[in-house]
PDB file of C-alpha atoms in Angstrom:
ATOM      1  CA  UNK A  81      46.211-112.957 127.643  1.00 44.00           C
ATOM      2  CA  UNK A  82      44.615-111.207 130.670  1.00 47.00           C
ATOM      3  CA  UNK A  83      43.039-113.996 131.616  1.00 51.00           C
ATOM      4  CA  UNK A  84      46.189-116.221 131.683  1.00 52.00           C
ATOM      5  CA  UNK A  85      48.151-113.769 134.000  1.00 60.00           C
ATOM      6  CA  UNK A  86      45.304-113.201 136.014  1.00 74.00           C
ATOM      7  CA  UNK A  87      44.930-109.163 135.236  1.00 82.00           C
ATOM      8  CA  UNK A  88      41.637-107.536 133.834  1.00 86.00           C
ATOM      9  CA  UNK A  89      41.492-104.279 132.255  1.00 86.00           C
ATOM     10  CA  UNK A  90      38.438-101.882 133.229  1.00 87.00           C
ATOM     11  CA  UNK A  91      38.067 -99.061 131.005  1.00 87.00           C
ATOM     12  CA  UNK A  92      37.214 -95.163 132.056  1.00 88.00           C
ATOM     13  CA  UNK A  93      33.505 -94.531 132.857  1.00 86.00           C
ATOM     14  CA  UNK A  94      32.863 -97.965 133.953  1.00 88.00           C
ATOM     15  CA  UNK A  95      33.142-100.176 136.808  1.00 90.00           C
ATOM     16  CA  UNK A  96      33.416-103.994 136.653  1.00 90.00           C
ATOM     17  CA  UNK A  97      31.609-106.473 138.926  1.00 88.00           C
ATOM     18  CA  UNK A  98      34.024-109.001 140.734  1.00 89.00           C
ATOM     19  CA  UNK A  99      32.455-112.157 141.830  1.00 86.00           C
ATOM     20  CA  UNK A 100      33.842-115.179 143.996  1.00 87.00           C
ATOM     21  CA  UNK A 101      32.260-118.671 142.776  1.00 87.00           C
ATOM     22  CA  UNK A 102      29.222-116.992 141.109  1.00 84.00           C
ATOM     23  CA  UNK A 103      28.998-114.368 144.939  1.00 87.00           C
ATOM     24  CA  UNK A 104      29.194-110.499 144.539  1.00 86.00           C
ATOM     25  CA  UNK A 105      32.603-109.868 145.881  1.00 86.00           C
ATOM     26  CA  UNK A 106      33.511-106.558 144.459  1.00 86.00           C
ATOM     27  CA  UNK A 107      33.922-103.165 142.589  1.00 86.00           C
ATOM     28  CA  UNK A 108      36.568-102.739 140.127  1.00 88.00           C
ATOM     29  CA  UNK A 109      37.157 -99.467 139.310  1.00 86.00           C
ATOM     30  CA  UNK A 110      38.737 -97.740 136.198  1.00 88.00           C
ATOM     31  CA  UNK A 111      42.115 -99.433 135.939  1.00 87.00           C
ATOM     32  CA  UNK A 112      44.061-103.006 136.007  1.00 87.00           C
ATOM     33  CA  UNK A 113      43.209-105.683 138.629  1.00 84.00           C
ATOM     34  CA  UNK A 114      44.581-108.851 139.819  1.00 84.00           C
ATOM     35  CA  UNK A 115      41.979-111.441 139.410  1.00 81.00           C
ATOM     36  CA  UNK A 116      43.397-114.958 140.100  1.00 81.00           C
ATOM     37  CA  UNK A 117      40.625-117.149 138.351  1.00 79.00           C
ATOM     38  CA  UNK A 118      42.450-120.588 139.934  1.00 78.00           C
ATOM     39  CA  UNK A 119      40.865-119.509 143.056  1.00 82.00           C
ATOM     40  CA  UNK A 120      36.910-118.683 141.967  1.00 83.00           C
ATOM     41  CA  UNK A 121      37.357-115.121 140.987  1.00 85.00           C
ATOM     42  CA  UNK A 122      35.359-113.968 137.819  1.00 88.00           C
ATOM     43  CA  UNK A 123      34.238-110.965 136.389  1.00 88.00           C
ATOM     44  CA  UNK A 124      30.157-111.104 136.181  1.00 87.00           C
ATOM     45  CA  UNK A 125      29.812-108.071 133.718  1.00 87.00           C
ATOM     46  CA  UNK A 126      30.252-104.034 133.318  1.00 89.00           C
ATOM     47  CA  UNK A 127      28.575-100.943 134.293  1.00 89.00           C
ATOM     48  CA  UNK A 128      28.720 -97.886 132.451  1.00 89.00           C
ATOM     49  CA  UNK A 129      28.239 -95.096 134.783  1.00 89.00           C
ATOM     50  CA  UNK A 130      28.144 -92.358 131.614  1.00 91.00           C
ATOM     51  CA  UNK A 131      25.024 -90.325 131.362  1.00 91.00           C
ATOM     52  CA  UNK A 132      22.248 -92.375 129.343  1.00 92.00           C
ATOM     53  CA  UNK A 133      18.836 -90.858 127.673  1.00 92.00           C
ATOM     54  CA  UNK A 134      15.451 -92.743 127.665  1.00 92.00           C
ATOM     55  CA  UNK A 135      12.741 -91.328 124.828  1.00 93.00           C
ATOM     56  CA  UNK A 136       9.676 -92.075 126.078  1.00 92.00           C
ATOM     57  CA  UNK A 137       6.170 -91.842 123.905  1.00 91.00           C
ATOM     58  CA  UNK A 138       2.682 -91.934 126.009  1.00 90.00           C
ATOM     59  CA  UNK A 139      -0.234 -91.840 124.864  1.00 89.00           C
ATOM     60  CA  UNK A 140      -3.119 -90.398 126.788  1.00 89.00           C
ATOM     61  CA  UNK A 141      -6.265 -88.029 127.125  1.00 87.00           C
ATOM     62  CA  UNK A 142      -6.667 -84.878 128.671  1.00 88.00           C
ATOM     63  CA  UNK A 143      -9.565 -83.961 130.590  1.00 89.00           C
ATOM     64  CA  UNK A 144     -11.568 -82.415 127.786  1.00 85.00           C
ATOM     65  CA  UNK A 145     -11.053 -85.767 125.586  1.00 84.00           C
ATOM     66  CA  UNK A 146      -8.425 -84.907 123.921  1.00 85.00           C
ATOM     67  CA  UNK A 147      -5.814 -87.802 122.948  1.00 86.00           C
ATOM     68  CA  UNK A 148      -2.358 -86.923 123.292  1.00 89.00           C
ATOM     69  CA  UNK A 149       1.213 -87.981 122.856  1.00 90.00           C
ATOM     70  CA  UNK A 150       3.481 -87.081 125.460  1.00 91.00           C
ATOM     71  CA  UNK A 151       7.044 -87.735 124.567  1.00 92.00           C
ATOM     72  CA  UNK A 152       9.791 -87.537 127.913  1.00 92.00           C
ATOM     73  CA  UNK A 153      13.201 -87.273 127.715  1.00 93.00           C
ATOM     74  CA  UNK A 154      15.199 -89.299 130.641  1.00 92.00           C
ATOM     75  CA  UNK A 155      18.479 -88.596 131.165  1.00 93.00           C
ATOM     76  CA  UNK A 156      19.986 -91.287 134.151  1.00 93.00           C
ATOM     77  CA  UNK A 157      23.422 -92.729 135.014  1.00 92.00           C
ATOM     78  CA  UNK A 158      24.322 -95.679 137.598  1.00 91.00           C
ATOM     79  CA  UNK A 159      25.867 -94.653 141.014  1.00 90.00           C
ATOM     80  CA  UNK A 160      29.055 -96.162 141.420  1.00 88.00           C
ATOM     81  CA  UNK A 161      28.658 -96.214 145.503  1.00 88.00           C
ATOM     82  CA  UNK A 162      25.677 -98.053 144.311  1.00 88.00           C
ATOM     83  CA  UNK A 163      27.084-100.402 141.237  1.00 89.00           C
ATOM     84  CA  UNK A 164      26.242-103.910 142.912  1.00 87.00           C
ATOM     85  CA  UNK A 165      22.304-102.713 143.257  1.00 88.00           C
ATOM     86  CA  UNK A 166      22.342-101.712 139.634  1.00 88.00           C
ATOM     87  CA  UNK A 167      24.079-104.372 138.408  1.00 88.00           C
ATOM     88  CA  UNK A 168      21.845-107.034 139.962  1.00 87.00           C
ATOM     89  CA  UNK A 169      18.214-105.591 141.214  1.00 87.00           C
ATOM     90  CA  UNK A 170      17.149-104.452 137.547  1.00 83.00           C
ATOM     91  CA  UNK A 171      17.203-106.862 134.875  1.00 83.00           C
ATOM     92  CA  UNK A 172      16.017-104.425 132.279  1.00 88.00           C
ATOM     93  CA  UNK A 173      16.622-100.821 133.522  1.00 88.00           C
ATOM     94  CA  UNK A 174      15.211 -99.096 130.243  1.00 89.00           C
ATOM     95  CA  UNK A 175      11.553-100.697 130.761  1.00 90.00           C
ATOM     96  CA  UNK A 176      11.768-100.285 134.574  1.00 89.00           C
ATOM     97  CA  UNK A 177      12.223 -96.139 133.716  1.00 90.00           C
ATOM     98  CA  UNK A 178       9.394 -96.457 130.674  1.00 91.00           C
ATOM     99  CA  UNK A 179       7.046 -97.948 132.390  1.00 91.00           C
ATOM    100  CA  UNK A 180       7.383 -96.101 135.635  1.00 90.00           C
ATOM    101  CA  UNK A 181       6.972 -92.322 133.087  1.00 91.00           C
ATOM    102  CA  UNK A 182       4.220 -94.314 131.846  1.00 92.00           C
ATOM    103  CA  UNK A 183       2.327 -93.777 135.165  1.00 90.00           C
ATOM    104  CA  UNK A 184       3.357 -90.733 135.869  1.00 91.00           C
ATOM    105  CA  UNK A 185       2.173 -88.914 132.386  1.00 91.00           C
ATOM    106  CA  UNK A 186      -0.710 -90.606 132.726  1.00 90.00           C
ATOM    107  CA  UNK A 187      -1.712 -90.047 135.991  1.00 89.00           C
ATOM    108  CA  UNK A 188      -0.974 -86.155 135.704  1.00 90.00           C
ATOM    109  CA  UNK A 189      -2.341 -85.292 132.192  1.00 90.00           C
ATOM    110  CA  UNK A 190      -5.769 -86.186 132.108  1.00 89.00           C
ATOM    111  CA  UNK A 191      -6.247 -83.850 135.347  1.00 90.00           C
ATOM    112  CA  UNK A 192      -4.889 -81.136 132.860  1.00 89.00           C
ATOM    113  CA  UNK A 193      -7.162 -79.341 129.742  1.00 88.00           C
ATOM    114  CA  UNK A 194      -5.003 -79.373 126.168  1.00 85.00           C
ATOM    115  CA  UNK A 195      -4.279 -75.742 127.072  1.00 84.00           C
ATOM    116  CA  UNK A 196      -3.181 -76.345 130.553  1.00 88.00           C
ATOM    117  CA  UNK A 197      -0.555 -79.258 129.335  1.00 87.00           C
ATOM    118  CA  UNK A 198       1.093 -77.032 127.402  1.00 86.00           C
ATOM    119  CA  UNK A 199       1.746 -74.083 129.765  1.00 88.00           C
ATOM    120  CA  UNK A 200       2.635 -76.978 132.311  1.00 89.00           C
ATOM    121  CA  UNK A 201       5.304 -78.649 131.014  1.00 89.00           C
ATOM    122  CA  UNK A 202       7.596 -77.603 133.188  1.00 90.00           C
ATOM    123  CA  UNK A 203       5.299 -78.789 136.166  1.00 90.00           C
ATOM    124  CA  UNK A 204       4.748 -82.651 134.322  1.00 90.00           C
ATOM    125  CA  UNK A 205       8.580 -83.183 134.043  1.00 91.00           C
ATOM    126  CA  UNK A 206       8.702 -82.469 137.364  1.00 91.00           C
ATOM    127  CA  UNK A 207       6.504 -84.470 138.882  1.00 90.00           C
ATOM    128  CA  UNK A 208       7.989 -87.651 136.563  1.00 90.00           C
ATOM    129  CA  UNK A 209      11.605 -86.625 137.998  1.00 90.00           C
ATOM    130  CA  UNK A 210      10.129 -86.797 141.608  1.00 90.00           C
ATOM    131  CA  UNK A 211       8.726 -90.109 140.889  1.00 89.00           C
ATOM    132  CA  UNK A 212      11.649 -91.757 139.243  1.00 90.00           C
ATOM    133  CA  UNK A 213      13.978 -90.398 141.529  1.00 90.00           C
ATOM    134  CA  UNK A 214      12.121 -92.088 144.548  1.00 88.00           C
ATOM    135  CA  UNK A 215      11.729 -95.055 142.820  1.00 87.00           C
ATOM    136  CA  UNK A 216      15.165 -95.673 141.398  1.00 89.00           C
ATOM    137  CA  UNK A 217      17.306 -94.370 143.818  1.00 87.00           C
ATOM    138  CA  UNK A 218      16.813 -97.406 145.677  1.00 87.00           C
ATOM    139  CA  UNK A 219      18.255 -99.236 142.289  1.00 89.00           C
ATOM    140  CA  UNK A 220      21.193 -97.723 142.421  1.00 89.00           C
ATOM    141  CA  UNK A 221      20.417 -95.306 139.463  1.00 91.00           C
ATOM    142  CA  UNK A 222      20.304 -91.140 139.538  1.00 91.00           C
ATOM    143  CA  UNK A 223      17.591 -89.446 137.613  1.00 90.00           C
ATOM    144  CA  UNK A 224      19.892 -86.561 136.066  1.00 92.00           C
ATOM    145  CA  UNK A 225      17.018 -84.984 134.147  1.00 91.00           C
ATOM    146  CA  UNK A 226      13.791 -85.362 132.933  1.00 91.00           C
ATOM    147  CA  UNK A 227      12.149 -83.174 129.937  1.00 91.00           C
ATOM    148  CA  UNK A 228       8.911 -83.072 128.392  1.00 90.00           C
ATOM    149  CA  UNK A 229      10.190 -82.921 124.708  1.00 89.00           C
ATOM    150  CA  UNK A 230       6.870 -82.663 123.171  1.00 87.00           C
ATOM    151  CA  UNK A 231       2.383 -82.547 123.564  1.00 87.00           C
ATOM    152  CA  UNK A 232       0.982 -83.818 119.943  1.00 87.00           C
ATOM    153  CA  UNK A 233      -2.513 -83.911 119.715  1.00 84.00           C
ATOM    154  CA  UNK A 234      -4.201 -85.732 117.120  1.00 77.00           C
ATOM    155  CA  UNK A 235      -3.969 -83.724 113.511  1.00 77.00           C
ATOM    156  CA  UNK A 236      -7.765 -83.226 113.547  1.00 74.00           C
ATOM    157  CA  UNK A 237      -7.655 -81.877 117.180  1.00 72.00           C
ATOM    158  CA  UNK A 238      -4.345 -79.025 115.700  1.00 71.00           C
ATOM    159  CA  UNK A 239      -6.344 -78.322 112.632  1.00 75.00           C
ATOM    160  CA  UNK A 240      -8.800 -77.064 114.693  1.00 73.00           C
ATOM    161  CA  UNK A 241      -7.178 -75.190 117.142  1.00 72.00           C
ATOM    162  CA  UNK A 242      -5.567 -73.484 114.019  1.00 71.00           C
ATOM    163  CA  UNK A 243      -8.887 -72.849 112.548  1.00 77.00           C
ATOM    164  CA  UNK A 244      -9.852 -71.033 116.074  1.00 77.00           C
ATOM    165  CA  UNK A 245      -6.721 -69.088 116.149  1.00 73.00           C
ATOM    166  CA  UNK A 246      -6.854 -67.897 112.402  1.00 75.00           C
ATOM    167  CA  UNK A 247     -10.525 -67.018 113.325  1.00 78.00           C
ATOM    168  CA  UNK A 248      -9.427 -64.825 116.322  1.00 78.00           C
ATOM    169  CA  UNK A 249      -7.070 -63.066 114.623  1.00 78.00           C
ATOM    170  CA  UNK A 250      -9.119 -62.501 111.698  1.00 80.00           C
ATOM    171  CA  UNK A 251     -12.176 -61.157 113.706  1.00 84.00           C
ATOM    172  CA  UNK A 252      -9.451 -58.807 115.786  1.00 85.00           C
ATOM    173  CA  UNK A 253      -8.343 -57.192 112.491  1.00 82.00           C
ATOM    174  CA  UNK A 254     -11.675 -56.753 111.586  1.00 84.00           C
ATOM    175  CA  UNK A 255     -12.178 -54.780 114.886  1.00 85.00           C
ATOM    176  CA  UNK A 256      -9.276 -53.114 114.425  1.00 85.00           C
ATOM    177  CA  UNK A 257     -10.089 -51.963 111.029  1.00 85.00           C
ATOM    178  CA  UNK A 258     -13.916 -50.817 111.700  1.00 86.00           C
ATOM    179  CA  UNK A 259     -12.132 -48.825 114.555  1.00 87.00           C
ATOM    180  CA  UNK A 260      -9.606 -47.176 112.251  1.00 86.00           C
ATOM    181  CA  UNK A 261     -12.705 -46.523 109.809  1.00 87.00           C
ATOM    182  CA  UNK A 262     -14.601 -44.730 113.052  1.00 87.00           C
ATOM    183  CA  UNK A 263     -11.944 -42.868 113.839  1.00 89.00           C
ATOM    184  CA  UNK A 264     -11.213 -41.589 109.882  1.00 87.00           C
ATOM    185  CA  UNK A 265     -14.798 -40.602 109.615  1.00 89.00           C
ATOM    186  CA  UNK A 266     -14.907 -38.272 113.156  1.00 89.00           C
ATOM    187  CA  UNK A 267     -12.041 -36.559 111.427  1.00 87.00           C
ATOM    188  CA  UNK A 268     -12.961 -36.137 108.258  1.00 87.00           C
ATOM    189  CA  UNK A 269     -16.953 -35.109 110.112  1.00 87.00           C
ATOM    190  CA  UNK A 270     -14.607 -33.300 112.265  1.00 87.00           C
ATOM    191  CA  UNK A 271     -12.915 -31.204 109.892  1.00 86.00           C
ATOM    192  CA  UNK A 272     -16.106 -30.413 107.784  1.00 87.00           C
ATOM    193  CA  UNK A 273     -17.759 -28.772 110.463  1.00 87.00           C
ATOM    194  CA  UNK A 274     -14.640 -26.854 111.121  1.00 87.00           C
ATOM    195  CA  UNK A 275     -14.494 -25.945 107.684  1.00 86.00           C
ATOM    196  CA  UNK A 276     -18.526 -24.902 107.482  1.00 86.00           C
ATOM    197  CA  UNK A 277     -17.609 -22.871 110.318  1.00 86.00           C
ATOM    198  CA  UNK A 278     -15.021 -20.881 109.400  1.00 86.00           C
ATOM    199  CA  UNK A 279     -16.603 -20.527 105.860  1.00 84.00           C
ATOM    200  CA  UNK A 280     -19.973 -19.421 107.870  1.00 83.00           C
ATOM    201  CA  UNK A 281     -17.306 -16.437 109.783  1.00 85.00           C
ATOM    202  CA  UNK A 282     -15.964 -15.717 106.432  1.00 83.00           C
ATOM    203  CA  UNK A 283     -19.524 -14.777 104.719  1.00 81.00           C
ATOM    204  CA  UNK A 284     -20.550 -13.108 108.000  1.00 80.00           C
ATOM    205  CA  UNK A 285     -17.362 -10.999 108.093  1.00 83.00           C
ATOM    206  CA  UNK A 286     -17.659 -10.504 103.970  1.00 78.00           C
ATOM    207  CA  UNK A 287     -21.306  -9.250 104.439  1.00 72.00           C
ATOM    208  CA  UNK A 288     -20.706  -7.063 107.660  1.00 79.00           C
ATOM    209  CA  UNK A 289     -18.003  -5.579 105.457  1.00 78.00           C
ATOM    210  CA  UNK A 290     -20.265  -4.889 102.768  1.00 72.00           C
ATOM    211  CA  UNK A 291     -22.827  -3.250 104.766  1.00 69.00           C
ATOM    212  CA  UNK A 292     -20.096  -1.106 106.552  1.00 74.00           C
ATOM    213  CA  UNK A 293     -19.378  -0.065 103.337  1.00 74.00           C
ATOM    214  CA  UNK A 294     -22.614   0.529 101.944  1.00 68.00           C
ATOM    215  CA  UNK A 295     -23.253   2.367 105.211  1.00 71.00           C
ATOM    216  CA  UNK A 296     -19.779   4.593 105.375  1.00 73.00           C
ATOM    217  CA  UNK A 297     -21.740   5.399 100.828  1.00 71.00           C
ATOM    218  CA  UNK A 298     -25.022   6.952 102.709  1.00 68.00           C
ATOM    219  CA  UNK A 299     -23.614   8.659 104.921  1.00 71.00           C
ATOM    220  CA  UNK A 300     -20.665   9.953 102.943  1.00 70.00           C
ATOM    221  CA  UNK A 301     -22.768  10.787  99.671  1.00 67.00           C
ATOM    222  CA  UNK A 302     -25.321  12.353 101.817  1.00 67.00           C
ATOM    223  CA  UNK A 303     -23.333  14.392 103.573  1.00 68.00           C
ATOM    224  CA  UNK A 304     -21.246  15.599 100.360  1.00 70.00           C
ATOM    225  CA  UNK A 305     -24.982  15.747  98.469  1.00 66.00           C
ATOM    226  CA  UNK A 306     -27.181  18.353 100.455  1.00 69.00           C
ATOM    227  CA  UNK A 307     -30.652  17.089  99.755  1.00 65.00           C
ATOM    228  CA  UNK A 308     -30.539  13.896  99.370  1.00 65.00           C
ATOM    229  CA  UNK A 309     -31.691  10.835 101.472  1.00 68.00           C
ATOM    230  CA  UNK A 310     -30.734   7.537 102.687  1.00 66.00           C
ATOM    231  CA  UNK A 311     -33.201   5.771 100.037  1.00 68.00           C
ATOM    232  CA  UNK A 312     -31.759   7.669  97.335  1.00 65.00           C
ATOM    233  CA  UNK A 313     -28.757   6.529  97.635  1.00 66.00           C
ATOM    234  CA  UNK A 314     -29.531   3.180  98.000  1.00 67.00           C
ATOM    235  CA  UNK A 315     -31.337   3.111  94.868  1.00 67.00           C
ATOM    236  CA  UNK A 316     -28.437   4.725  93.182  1.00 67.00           C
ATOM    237  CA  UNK A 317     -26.081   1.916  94.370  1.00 68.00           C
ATOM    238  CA  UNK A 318     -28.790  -0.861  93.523  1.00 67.00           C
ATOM    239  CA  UNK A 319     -28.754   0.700  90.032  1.00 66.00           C
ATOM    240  CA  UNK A 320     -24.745   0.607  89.687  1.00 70.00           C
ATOM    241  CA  UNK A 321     -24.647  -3.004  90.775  1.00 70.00           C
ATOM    242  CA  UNK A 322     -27.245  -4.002  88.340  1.00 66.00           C
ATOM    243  CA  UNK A 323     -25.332  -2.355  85.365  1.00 68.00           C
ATOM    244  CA  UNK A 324     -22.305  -4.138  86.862  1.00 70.00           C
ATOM    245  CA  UNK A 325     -24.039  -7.048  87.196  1.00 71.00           C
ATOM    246  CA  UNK A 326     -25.084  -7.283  83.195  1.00 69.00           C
ATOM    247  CA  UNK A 327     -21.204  -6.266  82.221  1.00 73.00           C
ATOM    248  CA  UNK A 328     -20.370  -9.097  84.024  1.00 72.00           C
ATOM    249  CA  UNK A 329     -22.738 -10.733  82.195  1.00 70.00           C
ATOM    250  CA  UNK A 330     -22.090  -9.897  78.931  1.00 69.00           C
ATOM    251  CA  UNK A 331     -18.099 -10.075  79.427  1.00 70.00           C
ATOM    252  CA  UNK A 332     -18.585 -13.498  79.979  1.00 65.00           C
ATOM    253  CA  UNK A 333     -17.815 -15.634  77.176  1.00 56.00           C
ATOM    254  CA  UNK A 334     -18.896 -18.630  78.639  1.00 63.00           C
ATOM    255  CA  UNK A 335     -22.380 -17.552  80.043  1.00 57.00           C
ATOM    256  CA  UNK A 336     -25.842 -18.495  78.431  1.00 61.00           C
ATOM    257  CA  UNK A 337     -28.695 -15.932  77.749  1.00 62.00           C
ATOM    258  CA  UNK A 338     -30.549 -14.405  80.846  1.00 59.00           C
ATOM    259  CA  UNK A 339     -33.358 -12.521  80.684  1.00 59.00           C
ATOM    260  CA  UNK A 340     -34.377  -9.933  82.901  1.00 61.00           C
ATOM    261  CA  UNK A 341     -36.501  -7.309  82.900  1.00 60.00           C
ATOM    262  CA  UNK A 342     -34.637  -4.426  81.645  1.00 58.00           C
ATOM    263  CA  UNK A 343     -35.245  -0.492  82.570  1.00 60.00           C
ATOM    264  CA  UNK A 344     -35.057   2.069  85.208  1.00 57.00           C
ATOM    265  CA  UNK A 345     -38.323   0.609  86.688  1.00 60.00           C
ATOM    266  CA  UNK A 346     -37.243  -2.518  87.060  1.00 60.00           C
ATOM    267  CA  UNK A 347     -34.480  -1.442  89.222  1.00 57.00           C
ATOM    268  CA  UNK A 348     -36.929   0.819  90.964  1.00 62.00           C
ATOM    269  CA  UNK A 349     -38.964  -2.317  91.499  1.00 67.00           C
ATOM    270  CA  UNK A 350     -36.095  -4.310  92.391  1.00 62.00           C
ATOM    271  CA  UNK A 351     -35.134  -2.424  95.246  1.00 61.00           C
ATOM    272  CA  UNK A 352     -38.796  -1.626  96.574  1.00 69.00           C
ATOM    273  CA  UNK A 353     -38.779  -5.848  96.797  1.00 65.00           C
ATOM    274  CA  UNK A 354     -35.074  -5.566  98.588  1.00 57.00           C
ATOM    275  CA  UNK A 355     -36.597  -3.035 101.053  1.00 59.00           C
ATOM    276  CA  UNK A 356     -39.696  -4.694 101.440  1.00 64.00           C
ATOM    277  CA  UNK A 357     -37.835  -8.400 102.409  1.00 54.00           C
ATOM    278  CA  UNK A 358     -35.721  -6.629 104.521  1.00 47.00           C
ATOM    279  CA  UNK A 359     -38.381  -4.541 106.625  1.00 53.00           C
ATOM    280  CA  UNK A 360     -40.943  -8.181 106.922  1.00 57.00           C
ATOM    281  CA  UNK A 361     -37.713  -9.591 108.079  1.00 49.00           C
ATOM    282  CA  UNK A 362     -37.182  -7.266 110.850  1.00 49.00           C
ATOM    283  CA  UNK A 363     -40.468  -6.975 111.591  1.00 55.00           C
ATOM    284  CA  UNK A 364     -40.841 -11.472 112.054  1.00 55.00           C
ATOM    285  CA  UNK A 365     -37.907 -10.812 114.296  1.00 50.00           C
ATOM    286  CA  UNK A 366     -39.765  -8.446 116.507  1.00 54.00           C
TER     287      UNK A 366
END
């Protein structure tokens, strides 16, 4: 019915190509037009100028031998200002784009190691955007972005790289661990030696206590005892602690038999051996 009053319809987000006896004439716009057809005028086609996307899948190597697939997003849109270039330079925009990404990916890539493509993503999609942009600007096209979606390595090539991160992380824990175990056994060597010492100031201070003692006996009994002597009373207190010592003994319910010699001259002869280690002790130190 359009076509029999001579008025075409051109829908939002696209533009219409107007030609006179097969000749660009025009660009219809959004909107109704008069096209009077008795006189040559036709309507060639339409040109969506909405934002399109282009998935793109290359395959290629990186420079330690590594085969990839690169997969680039292209997002483009026609230029209206531009319309009659896109409409009629590019027969087949899609794999005018593909194969121009094509080039790009693998002209950048294989400069790159695995590693390297992945932490320069960012850098491949741009240098694809530059390229496309210079190239099909001139087509009438905009390059609105470009993305580098995804890197996939062969499955071989990820198993590995697992392996070798799995591996890392394993032999790190294992450092950490023996470190932890160091570090447990200087404390624990740590605290022994604190403990030997202060049980080494405890017997000192136990027997320099004792000796006060025994030396605050001679002095006291032998001032309170006119008479007597220093080695008198000394072998009266070895005798008391050797009775003490068998009560002990005996009290005991859980102790086995000991036998000792047994008598006032074994005590005598137990403290003549006392005095005599103590005096060739004091003598080796001089």
């Amino acid at each position: 019915m359009g076509n029999l009053f001579c008025c075409v319809q051109v829908d939002q987000s696209t533009v219409a190509i107007k030609e006179h006896f097969g000749k660009f004439d025009d660009v219809l716009d959004p909107g109704c037009h008069c096209l009077p057809w008795v006189f040559g005028y036709q309507i060639a086609g339409h040109l969506s100028l909405r934002v399109q996307q282009l998935d793109v899948k290359c395959e290629t190597k990186t420079k330690d031998n590594v085969f990839v697939n690169v997969v680039a997003s292209i997002q483009y849109r026609a230029l209206s200002e531009k319309a009659n270039d896109a409409f009629y330079r590019l027969s087949n925009t899609r794999s005018q784009i593909q194969a121009y990404v094509f080039d790009v990916i693998r002209g950048t890539v294989p400069k790159l190691n695995l590693d390297a493509a992945f932490e320069q993503k960012n850098d491949i999609a741009k240098a694809v955007e530059d390229e496309l942009e210079k190239a099909m600007s001139h087509y009438g096209y905009e390059i609105v972005q470009t993305l580098i979606v995804d890197i996939e390595p062969d499955e071989h090539v990820k198993r590995a790289m697992n392996e070798i991160n799995a591996a890392a992380r394993l032999r790190m824990a294992a450092t950490e661990k023996a470190e932890a175990e160091k570090i447990l056994q200087i404390k624990r060597a740590e605290g022994e030696a604190e403990s030997k010492y202060l049980s080494g100031l405890g017997i000192a201070r136990q027997r320099q206590a004792i000796v006060d003692g025994l030396r605050d006996s001679v002095l006291g009994f032998s001032v309170n005892v006119p008479g007597t002597t220093a080695k008198d009373v000394m072998d009266m207190v070895l005798v008391t602690q050797y009775f003490d010592t068998m009560k002990e003994i005996g009290a005991s319910s859980k102790s086995s038999a000991v036998f000792i010699p047994h008598g006032p001259g074994a005590v005598r002869d137990v403290a003549t051996q006392i005095r005599d280690g103590l005096l060739q002790g004091s003598a080796a130190q001089h």
